[in-house]
């Protein structure tokens, strides 16, 4: 890893879980981690319930747009975290891969998204500790 580790979050639509995880890592990492997110079949927009749930945490993801997963994004990342995208993520030797099993917030209201958001926050804090980065404002 470089002095500034890079993390890629991948889910199918890049509209909920991976967007929330990327936002938390960017927010709590305070710029010490390069953050990317992408989807194997990106949606048209970020899930409104995810936007609302993150706004409750003081994090605005309303302007984010789902992005397509590219081989270059995986290659450029030190850590690749998948969230239900199965085998669609390319594998490169020397990378750290994790699969976070999380409920899919697609089609759910903010009440159902809050526990997913909270679990993601906890996992991001653990990831920061593993990367040797102290969280900002945790």
PDB file of C-alpha atoms in Angstrom:
ATOM      1  CA  UNK A   1       0.000   0.000   0.000  1.00  0.00           C
ATOM      2  CA  UNK A   2       1.046   3.587  -0.583  1.00  0.00           C
ATOM      3  CA  UNK A   3       1.191   6.217   2.139  1.00  0.00           C
ATOM      4  CA  UNK A   4      -2.444   6.983   1.366  1.00  0.00           C
ATOM      5  CA  UNK A   5      -4.387   3.719   1.032  1.00  0.00           C
ATOM      6  CA  UNK A   6      -7.169   3.503  -1.536  1.00  0.00           C
ATOM      7  CA  UNK A   7     -10.447   1.652  -1.089  1.00  0.00           C
ATOM      8  CA  UNK A   8     -13.028   0.704  -3.700  1.00  0.00           C
ATOM      9  CA  UNK A   9     -16.586  -0.163  -2.646  1.00  0.00           C
ATOM     10  CA  UNK A  10     -18.558  -2.207  -5.177  1.00  0.00           C
ATOM     11  CA  UNK A  11     -22.219  -3.200  -5.261  1.00  0.00           C
ATOM     12  CA  UNK A  12     -24.556  -3.974  -8.121  1.00  0.00           C
ATOM     13  CA  UNK A  13     -26.227  -0.590  -8.679  1.00  0.00           C
ATOM     14  CA  UNK A  14     -23.760   1.719  -6.862  1.00  0.00           C
ATOM     15  CA  UNK A  15     -26.864   3.457  -5.568  1.00  0.00           C
ATOM     16  CA  UNK A  16     -27.068   2.533  -1.889  1.00  0.00           C
ATOM     17  CA  UNK A  17     -24.608   0.434   0.114  1.00  0.00           C
ATOM     18  CA  UNK A  18     -21.440   1.354  -1.768  1.00  0.00           C
ATOM     19  CA  UNK A  19     -22.407   5.040  -1.860  1.00  0.00           C
ATOM     20  CA  UNK A  20     -23.030   5.103   1.909  1.00  0.00           C
ATOM     21  CA  UNK A  21     -19.777   3.251   2.605  1.00  0.00           C
ATOM     22  CA  UNK A  22     -17.755   5.570   0.369  1.00  0.00           C
ATOM     23  CA  UNK A  23     -19.324   8.635   1.988  1.00  0.00           C
ATOM     24  CA  UNK A  24     -18.590   7.363   5.494  1.00  0.00           C
ATOM     25  CA  UNK A  25     -14.997   6.484   4.604  1.00  0.00           C
ATOM     26  CA  UNK A  26     -14.412   9.894   3.012  1.00  0.00           C
ATOM     27  CA  UNK A  27     -16.041  11.662   5.977  1.00  0.00           C
ATOM     28  CA  UNK A  28     -14.490   9.641   8.812  1.00  0.00           C
ATOM     29  CA  UNK A  29     -11.139   9.230   7.053  1.00  0.00           C
ATOM     30  CA  UNK A  30     -10.652  12.970   6.781  1.00  0.00           C
ATOM     31  CA  UNK A  31      -8.856  12.694   3.449  1.00  0.00           C
ATOM     32  CA  UNK A  32      -6.326  10.093   4.673  1.00  0.00           C
ATOM     33  CA  UNK A  33      -7.850   7.421   2.410  1.00  0.00           C
ATOM     34  CA  UNK A  34      -8.546   7.613  -1.319  1.00  0.00           C
ATOM     35  CA  UNK A  35     -12.148   6.492  -1.786  1.00  0.00           C
ATOM     36  CA  UNK A  36     -13.895   5.050  -4.849  1.00  0.00           C
ATOM     37  CA  UNK A  37     -17.245   3.384  -5.427  1.00  0.00           C
ATOM     38  CA  UNK A  38     -18.730   1.656  -8.442  1.00  0.00           C
ATOM     39  CA  UNK A  39     -21.380  -0.796  -9.560  1.00  0.00           C
ATOM     40  CA  UNK A  40     -21.406  -3.840 -11.799  1.00  0.00           C
ATOM     41  CA  UNK A  41     -24.732  -2.616 -13.251  1.00  0.00           C
ATOM     42  CA  UNK A  42     -25.021   1.014 -12.069  1.00  0.00           C
ATOM     43  CA  UNK A  43     -28.426   2.543 -11.495  1.00  0.00           C
ATOM     44  CA  UNK A  44     -29.674   5.874 -12.789  1.00  0.00           C
ATOM     45  CA  UNK A  45     -29.427   7.693  -9.455  1.00  0.00           C
ATOM     46  CA  UNK A  46     -28.537   7.228  -5.807  1.00  0.00           C
ATOM     47  CA  UNK A  47     -31.287   5.636  -3.699  1.00  0.00           C
ATOM     48  CA  UNK A  48     -33.347   8.484  -2.137  1.00  0.00           C
ATOM     49  CA  UNK A  49     -33.684   6.557   1.141  1.00  0.00           C
ATOM     50  CA  UNK A  50     -29.871   6.249   1.317  1.00  0.00           C
ATOM     51  CA  UNK A  51     -29.570   9.991   0.655  1.00  0.00           C
ATOM     52  CA  UNK A  52     -32.047  10.707   3.466  1.00  0.00           C
ATOM     53  CA  UNK A  53     -30.391   8.261   5.898  1.00  0.00           C
ATOM     54  CA  UNK A  54     -26.953   9.777   5.293  1.00  0.00           C
ATOM     55  CA  UNK A  55     -28.343  13.327   5.606  1.00  0.00           C
ATOM     56  CA  UNK A  56     -29.444  12.345   9.117  1.00  0.00           C
ATOM     57  CA  UNK A  57     -25.737  11.758   9.822  1.00  0.00           C
ATOM     58  CA  UNK A  58     -24.815  15.162   8.378  1.00  0.00           C
ATOM     59  CA  UNK A  59     -23.350  13.636   5.196  1.00  0.00           C
ATOM     60  CA  UNK A  60     -24.743  14.817   1.849  1.00  0.00           C
ATOM     61  CA  UNK A  61     -24.641  12.247  -0.964  1.00  0.00           C
ATOM     62  CA  UNK A  62     -27.465  13.805  -3.003  1.00  0.00           C
ATOM     63  CA  UNK A  63     -25.116  14.956  -5.784  1.00  0.00           C
ATOM     64  CA  UNK A  64     -23.383  11.564  -6.174  1.00  0.00           C
ATOM     65  CA  UNK A  65     -23.934   9.570  -9.352  1.00  0.00           C
ATOM     66  CA  UNK A  66     -23.645   5.786  -9.752  1.00  0.00           C
ATOM     67  CA  UNK A  67     -20.484   4.827 -11.639  1.00  0.00           C
ATOM     68  CA  UNK A  68     -19.639   1.736 -13.675  1.00  0.00           C
ATOM     69  CA  UNK A  69     -17.072  -0.677 -12.286  1.00  0.00           C
ATOM     70  CA  UNK A  70     -13.873  -0.629 -14.341  1.00  0.00           C
ATOM     71  CA  UNK A  71     -10.804  -2.817 -14.270  1.00  0.00           C
ATOM     72  CA  UNK A  72      -8.733   0.350 -13.811  1.00  0.00           C
ATOM     73  CA  UNK A  73     -10.613   1.254 -10.612  1.00  0.00           C
ATOM     74  CA  UNK A  74      -9.893  -2.188  -9.164  1.00  0.00           C
ATOM     75  CA  UNK A  75      -6.267  -2.074 -10.279  1.00  0.00           C
ATOM     76  CA  UNK A  76      -5.794   1.374  -8.660  1.00  0.00           C
ATOM     77  CA  UNK A  77      -7.238   0.293  -5.292  1.00  0.00           C
ATOM     78  CA  UNK A  78      -5.435  -1.344  -2.371  1.00  0.00           C
ATOM     79  CA  UNK A  79      -8.631  -2.677  -0.801  1.00  0.00           C
ATOM     80  CA  UNK A  80     -11.724  -3.820  -2.731  1.00  0.00           C
ATOM     81  CA  UNK A  81     -14.911  -4.315  -0.743  1.00  0.00           C
ATOM     82  CA  UNK A  82     -17.802  -5.988  -2.501  1.00  0.00           C
ATOM     83  CA  UNK A  83     -21.391  -5.877  -1.331  1.00  0.00           C
ATOM     84  CA  UNK A  84     -23.419  -8.474  -3.147  1.00  0.00           C
ATOM     85  CA  UNK A  85     -21.915  -8.148  -6.632  1.00  0.00           C
ATOM     86  CA  UNK A  86     -20.780 -11.775  -6.761  1.00  0.00           C
ATOM     87  CA  UNK A  87     -18.117 -12.718  -9.282  1.00  0.00           C
ATOM     88  CA  UNK A  88     -18.337  -9.578 -11.418  1.00  0.00           C
ATOM     89  CA  UNK A  89     -15.371  -7.907  -9.712  1.00  0.00           C
ATOM     90  CA  UNK A  90     -12.011  -8.575 -11.389  1.00  0.00           C
ATOM     91  CA  UNK A  91      -9.378 -10.160  -9.152  1.00  0.00           C
ATOM     92  CA  UNK A  92      -5.780  -8.933  -9.119  1.00  0.00           C
ATOM     93  CA  UNK A  93      -2.965 -10.510  -7.077  1.00  0.00           C
ATOM     94  CA  UNK A  94      -1.761  -8.469  -4.119  1.00  0.00           C
ATOM     95  CA  UNK A  95      -5.058  -6.714  -3.480  1.00  0.00           C
ATOM     96  CA  UNK A  96      -7.067  -7.124  -0.304  1.00  0.00           C
ATOM     97  CA  UNK A  97     -10.625  -8.273  -0.989  1.00  0.00           C
ATOM     98  CA  UNK A  98     -13.533  -8.376   1.438  1.00  0.00           C
ATOM     99  CA  UNK A  99     -17.183  -9.166   0.916  1.00  0.00           C
ATOM    100  CA  UNK A 100     -19.530  -7.314   3.241  1.00  0.00           C
ATOM    101  CA  UNK A 101     -22.838  -9.147   3.464  1.00  0.00           C
ATOM    102  CA  UNK A 102     -25.426  -6.400   3.907  1.00  0.00           C
ATOM    103  CA  UNK A 103     -29.132  -6.124   3.173  1.00  0.00           C
ATOM    104  CA  UNK A 104     -29.893  -4.356  -0.092  1.00  0.00           C
ATOM    105  CA  UNK A 105     -31.617  -1.002   0.539  1.00  0.00           C
ATOM    106  CA  UNK A 106     -33.144  -0.929  -2.968  1.00  0.00           C
ATOM    107  CA  UNK A 107     -36.859  -0.209  -2.836  1.00  0.00           C
ATOM    108  CA  UNK A 108     -36.897   0.224   0.939  1.00  0.00           C
ATOM    109  CA  UNK A 109     -37.826   3.255   2.987  1.00  0.00           C
ATOM    110  CA  UNK A 110     -35.494   5.181   5.264  1.00  0.00           C
ATOM    111  CA  UNK A 111     -36.650   3.175   8.314  1.00  0.00           C
ATOM    112  CA  UNK A 112     -35.253  -0.006   6.715  1.00  0.00           C
ATOM    113  CA  UNK A 113     -32.116   1.760   5.456  1.00  0.00           C
ATOM    114  CA  UNK A 114     -31.049   3.166   8.849  1.00  0.00           C
ATOM    115  CA  UNK A 115     -29.868  -0.193  10.281  1.00  0.00           C
ATOM    116  CA  UNK A 116     -27.947  -0.903   7.043  1.00  0.00           C
ATOM    117  CA  UNK A 117     -26.367   2.553   7.270  1.00  0.00           C
ATOM    118  CA  UNK A 118     -25.414   1.989  10.903  1.00  0.00           C
ATOM    119  CA  UNK A 119     -23.834  -1.392  10.134  1.00  0.00           C
ATOM    120  CA  UNK A 120     -21.851   0.181   7.286  1.00  0.00           C
ATOM    121  CA  UNK A 121     -20.607   2.916   9.640  1.00  0.00           C
ATOM    122  CA  UNK A 122     -19.356   0.314  12.105  1.00  0.00           C
ATOM    123  CA  UNK A 123     -17.588  -1.643   9.370  1.00  0.00           C
ATOM    124  CA  UNK A 124     -15.986   1.531   8.012  1.00  0.00           C
ATOM    125  CA  UNK A 125     -14.662   2.379  11.488  1.00  0.00           C
ATOM    126  CA  UNK A 126     -13.152  -1.124  11.713  1.00  0.00           C
ATOM    127  CA  UNK A 127     -11.642  -0.720   8.246  1.00  0.00           C
ATOM    128  CA  UNK A 128     -10.087   2.617   9.237  1.00  0.00           C
ATOM    129  CA  UNK A 129      -8.515   0.989  12.304  1.00  0.00           C
ATOM    130  CA  UNK A 130      -7.151  -1.852  10.140  1.00  0.00           C
ATOM    131  CA  UNK A 131      -5.659   0.739   7.768  1.00  0.00           C
ATOM    132  CA  UNK A 132      -4.064   2.584  10.682  1.00  0.00           C
ATOM    133  CA  UNK A 133      -6.166   5.703  10.146  1.00  0.00           C
ATOM    134  CA  UNK A 134      -7.783   7.409  13.119  1.00  0.00           C
ATOM    135  CA  UNK A 135     -11.394   8.442  12.463  1.00  0.00           C
ATOM    136  CA  UNK A 136     -12.242  12.121  12.292  1.00  0.00           C
ATOM    137  CA  UNK A 137     -15.267  13.191  14.336  1.00  0.00           C
ATOM    138  CA  UNK A 138     -16.337   9.641  15.163  1.00  0.00           C
TER     139      UNK A 138
END
